Amino acid sequence: DASDGIISMMLQARTTGWVGFGLMGEKVGHGMINTDIWMGNVIDGVVAVHDTWSNSVAMPLKDIDFGHEEDLYDVSGYEENGITTLMFKRSLKVSDDWDYTIVEGDMPVVYSWSRQNKDALSYYHGPTRGFDTLVFIEPTDLSWIWLIALPIVGTVMLMIILFCFVDRIRSRRLRQMAEQRFNEIRQQVNKHVDGAQPRMCFGMAL
């Protein structure tokens, strides 16, 4: 539920070492470059989850160590039957440039875990990693808008067509009336000219 602007996350992996999960942003490139990564572990029952940033193919950097914000809170988790479970919360919208805002629709993600069951984050994941696309927030369903808009748009279009049709008929009628009146005037003028007797006056003085 994104109505409160907060997302609750749970990460699980078959390892007793660290677990990592990241957002790759809009421009998907290498999974370890410009990636917002959440990493954590459970050591002797104590849970730790860190907000980190990876700008190269190397161990991610903790946000808080480089003047950025630790945006993860309400952290909890446990280890059971060889599986590590991490839980935490984070705001969907963030202002830190080392974090990505979680938006509607598909988002590219990356994940990994320690295949050696090591808790130290410096241990490389090796083949236990992958890429995927997840939908954290379902896109807003706007189909109901079309159910309302289509009849309105259809009515407006029909009115426009009807108006154009009536206006065309009106214009044609006005043109016919103008032509008829012009012909009447021309006939009257021709009749007057044809019936007139030409007159000539001539005078001379001696």
Coordinates of N, CA and C in Angstrom, one line a residue:
D1 N 0.8 -1.2 0.0 CA 0.0 0.0 0.0 C 0.9 1.2 0.0
A2 N 0.8 2.0 -1.1 CA 1.6 3.2 -1.2 C 0.9 4.5 -0.8
S3 N -0.3 4.4 -0.2 CA -1.0 5.5 0.2 C -0.3 6.4 1.2
D4 N 0.4 5.8 2.1 CA 1.1 6.5 3.2 C 2.5 6.9 2.8
G5 N 3.0 6.6 1.5 CA 4.3 7.0 1.0 C 5.4 6.2 1.6
I6 N 5.1 5.0 2.2 CA 6.2 4.2 2.8 C 6.0 2.8 2.3
I7 N 7.2 2.2 2.0 CA 7.2 0.8 1.6 C 7.9 -0.1 2.6
S8 N 7.3 -1.3 2.9 CA 7.8 -2.2 3.8 C 8.5 -3.4 3.0
M9 N 9.7 -3.6 3.3 CA 10.5 -4.6 2.5 C 10.8 -5.8 3.3
M10 N 10.8 -7.0 2.7 CA 11.4 -8.2 3.3 C 12.3 -8.9 2.3
L11 N 13.5 -9.1 2.7 CA 14.5 -9.8 1.8 C 14.8 -11.2 2.4
Q12 N 14.8 -12.2 1.6 CA 15.2 -13.5 2.1 C 16.1 -14.2 1.1
A13 N 17.1 -14.9 1.6 CA 18.0 -15.7 0.8 C 18.6 -16.9 1.6
R14 N 18.9 -17.9 0.8 CA 19.4 -19.1 1.5 C 20.9 -18.9 1.8
T15 N 21.2 -18.3 2.8 CA 22.5 -18.0 3.3 C 22.5 -17.6 4.8
T16 N 23.5 -17.8 5.5 CA 23.6 -17.2 6.8 C 24.6 -16.1 6.8
G17 N 24.9 -15.6 5.6 CA 25.8 -14.4 5.5 C 24.9 -13.2 5.1
W18 N 25.6 -12.3 4.4 CA 24.9 -11.0 4.0 C 23.9 -11.2 2.8
V19 N 23.0 -10.3 2.7 CA 22.0 -10.3 1.7 C 21.9 -8.9 1.1
G20 N 21.8 -8.8 -0.2 CA 21.7 -7.4 -0.8 C 20.7 -7.3 -1.9
F21 N 20.1 -6.1 -2.0 CA 19.1 -5.9 -3.0 C 19.2 -4.4 -3.5
G22 N 19.1 -4.2 -4.8 CA 19.3 -2.8 -5.2 C 18.4 -2.3 -6.3
L23 N 18.2 -1.0 -6.4 CA 17.5 -0.4 -7.5 C 18.4 0.2 -8.5
M24 N 18.3 -0.1 -9.7 CA 19.2 0.3 -10.8 C 18.8 1.6 -11.5
G25 N 17.7 2.2 -11.1 CA 17.3 3.5 -11.7 C 16.8 3.3 -13.1
E26 N 16.6 4.4 -13.8 CA 16.0 4.4 -15.1 C 17.0 3.9 -16.2
K27 N 18.2 4.4 -16.1 CA 19.3 4.1 -17.1 C 20.0 2.8 -16.6
V28 N 19.5 1.7 -17.1 CA 20.0 0.4 -16.7 C 21.4 0.1 -17.4
G29 N 22.4 -0.1 -16.6 CA 23.7 -0.4 -17.2 C 24.2 -1.6 -16.4
H30 N 25.4 -1.5 -15.9 CA 26.0 -2.6 -15.1 C 25.3 -2.5 -13.7
G31 N 25.0 -3.7 -13.2 CA 24.3 -3.8 -11.9 C 25.0 -3.2 -10.8
M32 N 26.2 -2.9 -10.9 CA 27.0 -2.4 -9.7 C 27.4 -0.9 -9.9
I33 N 26.9 -0.3 -11.0 CA 27.2 1.1 -11.3 C 26.0 2.0 -11.1
N34 N 26.1 3.0 -10.2 CA 25.0 3.9 -10.0 C 23.8 3.2 -9.5
T35 N 24.0 2.3 -8.5 CA 22.9 1.5 -8.0 C 22.7 1.8 -6.5
D36 N 21.4 1.9 -6.2 CA 21.0 2.1 -4.8 C 20.8 0.8 -4.2
I37 N 21.7 0.4 -3.2 CA 21.7 -1.0 -2.7 C 21.4 -1.0 -1.2
W38 N 20.6 -2.0 -0.8 CA 20.3 -2.2 0.6 C 20.9 -3.5 1.0
M39 N 21.8 -3.5 1.9 CA 22.5 -4.7 2.4 C 22.4 -4.9 3.9
G40 N 22.4 -6.2 4.3 CA 22.3 -6.4 5.7 C 22.7 -7.8 6.0
N41 N 22.7 -8.1 7.3 CA 23.1 -9.4 7.9 C 22.5 -9.6 9.3
V42 N 22.6 -10.8 9.8 CA 22.2 -11.1 11.1 C 23.4 -11.8 11.8
I43 N 24.0 -11.2 12.8 CA 25.1 -11.7 13.5 C 24.8 -11.9 15.0
D44 N 24.8 -13.2 15.4 CA 24.4 -13.5 16.8 C 23.1 -12.9 17.2
G45 N 22.1 -12.9 16.3 CA 20.8 -12.4 16.6 C 20.6 -10.9 16.4
V46 N 21.7 -10.2 16.1 CA 21.6 -8.8 16.0 C 21.5 -8.5 14.5
V47 N 20.5 -7.7 14.1 CA 20.2 -7.4 12.7 C 20.8 -6.0 12.3
A48 N 21.4 -6.0 11.2 CA 21.9 -4.7 10.7 C 21.5 -4.6 9.2
V49 N 20.9 -3.5 8.7 CA 20.6 -3.3 7.3 C 21.1 -1.9 7.0
H50 N 21.9 -1.8 5.9 CA 22.5 -0.5 5.5 C 22.0 0.0 4.2
D51 N 21.8 1.3 4.1 CA 21.5 2.0 2.9 C 22.8 2.4 2.2
T52 N 23.1 1.8 1.1 CA 24.4 1.9 0.4 C 24.3 2.4 -1.0
W53 N 25.4 2.8 -1.6 CA 25.4 3.2 -3.0 C 26.6 2.6 -3.7
S54 N 26.4 2.0 -4.9 CA 27.5 1.5 -5.6 C 27.8 2.3 -6.9
N55 N 29.0 2.8 -7.0 CA 29.3 3.6 -8.2 C 30.4 2.9 -9.0
S56 N 30.7 1.7 -8.7 CA 31.7 0.9 -9.4 C 31.6 -0.6 -9.1
V57 N 32.3 -1.4 -9.8 CA 32.3 -2.8 -9.5 C 33.2 -3.1 -8.3
A58 N 32.6 -2.7 -7.1 CA 33.4 -2.9 -5.9 C 32.3 -2.9 -4.7
M59 N 32.8 -3.1 -3.5 CA 31.9 -3.1 -2.4 C 31.1 -1.8 -2.3
P60 N 29.8 -1.8 -2.1 CA 29.0 -0.6 -2.0 C 29.4 0.2 -0.8
L61 N 29.2 1.5 -0.9 CA 29.6 2.5 0.1 C 28.3 2.8 0.9
K62 N 28.5 2.9 2.2 CA 27.4 3.2 3.1 C 27.1 4.7 2.9
D63 N 25.8 5.0 2.7 CA 25.4 6.4 2.5 C 25.9 7.3 3.7
I64 N 25.7 6.9 4.9 CA 25.9 7.7 6.0 C 27.4 8.0 6.2
D65 N 28.3 7.2 5.7 CA 29.7 7.4 5.8 C 30.2 8.5 4.8
F66 N 29.4 8.9 3.9 CA 29.8 9.9 2.8 C 28.8 11.1 2.8
G67 N 28.3 11.4 3.9 CA 27.5 12.6 4.0 C 26.1 12.5 3.4
H68 N 25.6 11.3 3.2 CA 24.3 11.1 2.7 C 23.4 10.5 3.8
E69 N 22.1 10.2 3.5 CA 21.2 9.8 4.6 C 21.0 8.3 4.6
E70 N 20.8 7.9 5.8 CA 20.4 6.5 6.0 C 18.9 6.4 6.0
D71 N 18.3 6.0 4.9 CA 16.8 6.1 4.8 C 16.1 4.8 5.2
L72 N 16.7 3.8 5.7 CA 16.1 2.6 6.1 C 15.8 2.7 7.6
Y73 N 14.6 2.2 8.0 CA 14.3 2.2 9.5 C 13.4 1.1 9.8
D74 N 13.1 0.9 11.1 CA 12.3 -0.2 11.6 C 12.9 -1.5 11.1
V75 N 14.2 -1.6 11.3 CA 14.9 -2.8 10.8 C 14.7 -4.0 11.8
S76 N 14.5 -5.1 11.2 CA 14.4 -6.4 12.0 C 14.8 -7.5 11.1
G77 N 14.9 -8.7 11.7 CA 15.2 -9.9 10.9 C 15.6 -11.1 11.7
Y78 N 16.0 -12.2 11.1 CA 16.4 -13.4 11.8 C 17.1 -14.3 10.8
E79 N 17.7 -15.3 11.4 CA 18.2 -16.5 10.6 C 17.5 -17.7 11.1
E80 N 17.1 -18.6 10.1 CA 16.4 -19.8 10.5 C 16.5 -20.8 9.4
N81 N 17.0 -22.0 9.7 CA 17.1 -23.1 8.8 C 18.0 -22.7 7.6
G82 N 19.0 -22.0 7.9 CA 20.0 -21.6 6.8 C 19.5 -20.4 5.9
I83 N 18.4 -19.8 6.3 CA 17.8 -18.7 5.5 C 17.9 -17.4 6.3
T84 N 18.4 -16.3 5.7 CA 18.4 -15.0 6.4 C 17.3 -14.2 5.9
T85 N 16.6 -13.6 6.8 CA 15.4 -12.8 6.5 C 15.7 -11.4 7.1
L86 N 15.6 -10.4 6.2 CA 15.7 -9.0 6.6 C 14.5 -8.2 6.3
M87 N 14.0 -7.3 7.3 CA 12.8 -6.5 7.1 C 13.2 -5.1 7.5
F88 N 12.6 -4.2 6.7 CA 12.8 -2.7 7.0 C 11.8 -1.9 6.3
K89 N 11.8 -0.6 6.5 CA 10.9 0.3 5.8 C 11.7 1.5 5.2
R90 N 11.1 2.1 4.2 CA 11.7 3.2 3.6 C 10.7 4.1 2.9
S91 N 10.9 5.4 2.8 CA 10.0 6.2 2.1 C 10.1 6.0 0.6
L92 N 8.9 6.1 -0.1 CA 8.9 5.9 -1.5 C 9.7 7.0 -2.2
K93 N 9.5 8.2 -1.8 CA 10.1 9.4 -2.4 C 11.2 9.8 -1.5
V94 N 12.4 10.0 -2.2 CA 13.6 10.5 -1.4 C 14.2 11.6 -2.2
S95 N 15.0 12.4 -1.4 CA 15.7 13.6 -2.0 C 17.2 13.4 -2.1
D96 N 17.7 12.3 -1.4 CA 19.1 12.0 -1.4 C 19.5 11.5 -2.8
D97 N 20.6 12.1 -3.4 CA 21.0 11.7 -4.7 C 21.7 10.3 -4.8
W98 N 21.9 9.7 -3.6 CA 22.4 8.3 -3.6 C 21.2 7.3 -3.3
D99 N 20.0 7.8 -3.6 CA 18.8 6.9 -3.5 C 17.9 7.2 -4.7
Y100 N 17.2 6.1 -5.0 CA 16.2 6.3 -6.1 C 14.8 6.3 -5.5
T101 N 13.9 7.2 -6.0 CA 12.5 7.2 -5.7 C 11.8 6.0 -6.3
I102 N 11.0 5.3 -5.5 CA 10.2 4.2 -6.0 C 9.0 4.7 -6.6
V103 N 8.8 4.3 -7.9 CA 7.7 4.9 -8.7 C 6.8 3.7 -9.1
E104 N 5.7 4.1 -9.8 CA 4.7 3.2 -10.3 C 5.3 2.4 -11.5
G105 N 4.9 1.2 -11.7 CA 5.3 0.4 -12.9 C 6.6 -0.3 -12.7
D106 N 7.2 -0.8 -13.8 CA 8.4 -1.6 -13.7 C 9.6 -0.8 -13.3
M107 N 10.4 -1.5 -12.4 CA 11.6 -0.9 -12.0 C 12.7 -2.0 -12.0
P108 N 13.8 -1.7 -12.7 CA 14.9 -2.7 -12.8 C 15.6 -2.8 -11.4
V109 N 15.9 -4.1 -11.0 CA 16.5 -4.3 -9.7 C 17.6 -5.3 -9.9
V110 N 18.5 -5.4 -8.9 CA 19.6 -6.3 -8.8 C 19.6 -6.9 -7.4
Y111 N 20.1 -8.2 -7.3 CA 20.1 -8.8 -6.0 C 21.3 -9.8 -5.9
S112 N 21.7 -10.0 -4.7 CA 22.8 -10.9 -4.5 C 22.9 -11.4 -3.0
W113 N 23.7 -12.4 -2.8 CA 23.9 -12.9 -1.4 C 25.2 -13.6 -1.3
S114 N 25.6 -13.8 0.0 CA 26.9 -14.4 0.2 C 26.8 -15.9 0.0
R115 N 27.5 -16.4 -1.0 CA 27.4 -17.9 -1.2 C 28.3 -18.6 -0.2
Q116 N 29.3 -17.9 0.4 CA 30.2 -18.5 1.4 C 29.6 -18.4 2.8
N117 N 28.4 -17.9 3.0 CA 27.8 -17.7 4.3 C 28.6 -16.7 5.2
K118 N 29.2 -15.7 4.5 CA 30.0 -14.7 5.3 C 29.1 -13.5 5.6
D119 N 29.3 -13.0 6.8 CA 28.6 -11.8 7.2 C 29.3 -10.5 6.7
A120 N 30.6 -10.5 6.6 CA 31.3 -9.3 6.1 C 30.9 -8.9 4.7
L121 N 30.5 -7.7 4.6 CA 30.0 -7.2 3.3 C 31.1 -7.1 2.2
S122 N 32.3 -7.3 2.7 CA 33.4 -7.2 1.7 C 33.6 -8.5 0.9
Y123 N 32.9 -9.6 1.3 CA 33.0 -10.8 0.6 C 32.2 -10.8 -0.7
Y124 N 32.9 -11.1 -1.8 CA 32.2 -11.0 -3.1 C 31.2 -12.1 -3.3
H125 N 30.1 -11.8 -4.0 CA 29.0 -12.7 -4.1 C 29.2 -13.8 -5.1
G126 N 30.1 -13.6 -6.1 CA 30.3 -14.6 -7.1 C 29.1 -14.8 -7.9
P127 N 28.7 -16.1 -8.2 CA 27.6 -16.3 -9.1 C 26.2 -16.1 -8.5
T128 N 26.1 -15.9 -7.2 CA 24.8 -15.8 -6.5 C 24.3 -14.4 -6.6
R129 N 24.0 -14.0 -7.8 CA 23.4 -12.7 -8.0 C 22.6 -12.7 -9.3
G130 N 21.8 -11.7 -9.5 CA 20.9 -11.6 -10.6 C 20.3 -10.3 -10.9
F131 N 19.5 -10.2 -11.9 CA 18.8 -9.0 -12.3 C 17.3 -9.3 -12.6
D132 N 16.5 -8.4 -12.4 CA 15.1 -8.6 -12.7 C 14.4 -7.2 -12.8
T133 N 13.1 -7.3 -13.0 CA 12.2 -6.1 -13.1 C 11.0 -6.4 -12.2
L134 N 10.8 -5.5 -11.2 CA 9.7 -5.6 -10.3 C 8.8 -4.5 -10.3
V135 N 7.5 -4.7 -9.9 CA 6.5 -3.7 -9.8 C 6.3 -3.5 -8.3
F136 N 6.8 -2.4 -7.7 CA 6.6 -2.1 -6.3 C 5.2 -1.5 -6.1
I137 N 4.8 -0.7 -7.1 CA 3.5 0.0 -7.0 C 2.8 -0.2 -8.3
E138 N 1.6 -0.7 -8.3 CA 0.8 -1.0 -9.5 C 0.5 0.4 -10.1
P139 N 0.6 0.5 -11.5 CA 0.2 1.7 -12.1 C -1.2 2.1 -11.9
T140 N -1.5 3.4 -11.8 CA -2.8 3.8 -11.5 C -3.8 3.4 -12.6
D141 N -4.9 2.8 -12.2 CA -5.9 2.4 -13.2 C -6.8 3.6 -13.6
L142 N -6.6 4.0 -14.9 CA -7.3 5.2 -15.4 C -8.4 4.8 -16.3
S143 N -8.8 3.5 -16.4 CA -9.8 3.0 -17.3 C -11.1 3.7 -17.0
W144 N -11.4 3.9 -15.7 CA -12.7 4.5 -15.4 C -12.9 5.9 -16.0
I145 N -11.7 6.6 -16.2 CA -11.8 7.9 -16.8 C -12.3 7.8 -18.2
W146 N -11.8 6.8 -18.9 CA -12.3 6.6 -20.3 C -13.8 6.3 -20.4
L147 N -14.3 5.6 -19.4 CA -15.7 5.2 -19.3 C -16.5 6.5 -19.2
I148 N -16.0 7.5 -18.5 CA -16.7 8.8 -18.4 C -16.4 9.7 -19.6
A149 N -15.2 9.7 -20.0 CA -14.8 10.6 -21.1 C -15.3 10.3 -22.4
L150 N -15.3 9.0 -22.8 CA -15.7 8.6 -24.1 C -17.1 9.1 -24.5
P151 N -18.1 8.9 -23.7 CA -19.5 9.4 -24.0 C -19.5 10.9 -24.2
I152 N -18.7 11.6 -23.3 CA -18.7 13.1 -23.4 C -18.0 13.5 -24.7
V153 N -16.8 12.8 -25.0 CA -16.1 13.2 -26.2 C -17.0 12.8 -27.5
G154 N -17.7 11.7 -27.4 CA -18.5 11.3 -28.5 C -19.6 12.3 -28.7
T155 N -20.3 12.8 -27.6 CA -21.3 13.8 -27.8 C -20.8 15.1 -28.3
V156 N -19.6 15.5 -27.9 CA -19.1 16.8 -28.4 C -18.7 16.7 -29.8
M157 N -18.1 15.5 -30.3 CA -17.8 15.3 -31.7 C -19.1 15.3 -32.5
L158 N -20.1 14.7 -32.0 CA -21.4 14.7 -32.8 C -22.0 16.1 -32.9
M159 N -21.9 16.9 -31.9 CA -22.4 18.2 -31.9 C -21.6 19.1 -32.9
I160 N -20.2 18.8 -32.9 CA -19.4 19.6 -33.9 C -19.8 19.2 -35.3
I161 N -19.9 17.9 -35.6 CA -20.3 17.4 -36.9 C -21.6 18.0 -37.3
L162 N -22.6 18.0 -36.4 CA -23.9 18.5 -36.7 C -23.9 20.0 -36.9
F163 N -23.1 20.7 -36.1 CA -23.0 22.2 -36.3 C -22.4 22.5 -37.7
C164 N -21.3 21.7 -38.1 CA -20.7 21.9 -39.4 C -21.7 21.6 -40.5
F165 N -22.5 20.6 -40.3 CA -23.4 20.2 -41.4 C -24.5 21.3 -41.5
V166 N -25.0 21.8 -40.4 CA -26.0 22.8 -40.4 C -25.4 24.1 -41.0
D167 N -24.2 24.4 -40.6 CA -23.6 25.7 -41.1 C -23.4 25.6 -42.6
R168 N -23.0 24.4 -43.1 CA -22.8 24.2 -44.5 C -24.1 24.4 -45.3
I169 N -25.2 23.8 -44.8 CA -26.5 24.0 -45.4 C -26.9 25.5 -45.4
R170 N -26.7 26.2 -44.3 CA -27.0 27.6 -44.1 C -26.2 28.4 -45.1
S171 N -24.9 28.1 -45.2 CA -24.1 28.9 -46.2 C -24.5 28.7 -47.6
R172 N -24.9 27.4 -47.9 CA -25.3 27.1 -49.3 C -26.6 27.9 -49.6
R173 N -27.5 27.9 -48.6 CA -28.8 28.6 -48.8 C -28.6 30.1 -48.9
L174 N -27.7 30.7 -48.1 CA -27.4 32.1 -48.3 C -26.8 32.4 -49.6
R175 N -25.9 31.5 -50.1 CA -25.3 31.7 -51.4 C -26.4 31.7 -52.5
Q176 N -27.3 30.7 -52.4 CA -28.4 30.6 -53.4 C -29.3 31.8 -53.4
M177 N -29.6 32.3 -52.2 CA -30.4 33.5 -52.1 C -29.7 34.7 -52.7
A178 N -28.4 34.8 -52.4 CA -27.6 36.0 -53.0 C -27.6 35.9 -54.5
E179 N -27.4 34.6 -55.1 CA -27.4 34.5 -56.5 C -28.7 34.8 -57.1
Q180 N -29.8 34.4 -56.4 CA -31.1 34.6 -56.9 C -31.4 36.1 -57.0
R181 N -31.1 36.8 -55.9 CA -31.3 38.3 -55.8 C -30.5 39.0 -56.9
F182 N -29.2 38.5 -57.1 CA -28.4 39.1 -58.1 C -29.0 39.0 -59.5
N183 N -29.5 37.8 -59.8 CA -30.1 37.5 -61.1 C -31.4 38.4 -61.3
E184 N -32.1 38.6 -60.2 CA -33.3 39.4 -60.3 C -32.9 40.9 -60.6
I185 N -31.9 41.4 -59.9 CA -31.5 42.7 -60.2 C -30.9 42.9 -61.6
R186 N -30.2 41.9 -62.1 CA -29.6 41.9 -63.4 C -30.7 41.9 -64.5
Q187 N -31.8 41.1 -64.2 CA -32.9 41.1 -65.2 C -33.6 42.4 -65.3
Q188 N -33.8 43.0 -64.1 CA -34.4 44.3 -64.1 C -33.6 45.4 -64.8
V189 N -32.3 45.3 -64.6 CA -31.4 46.3 -65.3 C -31.5 46.1 -66.8
N190 N -31.4 44.8 -67.2 CA -31.4 44.5 -68.6 C -32.7 44.9 -69.3
K191 N -33.8 44.7 -68.6 CA -35.1 45.1 -69.1 C -35.2 46.6 -69.2
H192 N -34.7 47.3 -68.3 CA -34.8 48.8 -68.4 C -34.0 49.3 -69.5
V193 N -32.8 48.7 -69.7 CA -31.9 49.2 -70.8 C -32.5 48.8 -72.2
D194 N -33.1 47.6 -72.3 CA -33.6 47.2 -73.6 C -34.9 48.0 -74.0
G195 N -35.7 48.5 -73.0 CA -36.9 49.2 -73.3 C -36.7 50.7 -73.5
A196 N -35.6 51.2 -73.2 CA -35.3 52.7 -73.2 C -35.1 53.1 -74.7
Q197 N -35.7 54.3 -75.1 CA -35.5 54.8 -76.4 C -34.3 55.8 -76.4
P198 N -33.3 55.6 -77.2 CA -32.2 56.5 -77.2 C -32.6 57.9 -77.8
R199 N -32.2 59.0 -77.2 CA -32.5 60.3 -77.7 C -31.2 61.1 -78.0
M200 N -31.3 62.0 -79.1 CA -30.2 62.8 -79.4 C -30.6 64.2 -79.7
C201 N -30.0 65.1 -79.1 CA -30.3 66.6 -79.3 C -29.2 67.2 -80.1
F202 N -29.7 68.1 -81.1 CA -28.7 68.7 -82.0 C -29.1 70.2 -82.3
G203 N -28.3 71.0 -82.1 CA -28.6 72.4 -82.3 C -27.6 73.1 -83.1
M204 N -28.0 74.2 -83.9 CA -27.1 74.9 -84.7 C -27.6 76.3 -84.8
A205 N -26.7 77.2 -84.8 CA -27.1 78.7 -84.9 C -26.3 79.3 -86.1
L206 N -27.0 80.1 -86.9 CA -26.4 80.8 -88.1 C -26.3 82.2 -87.8

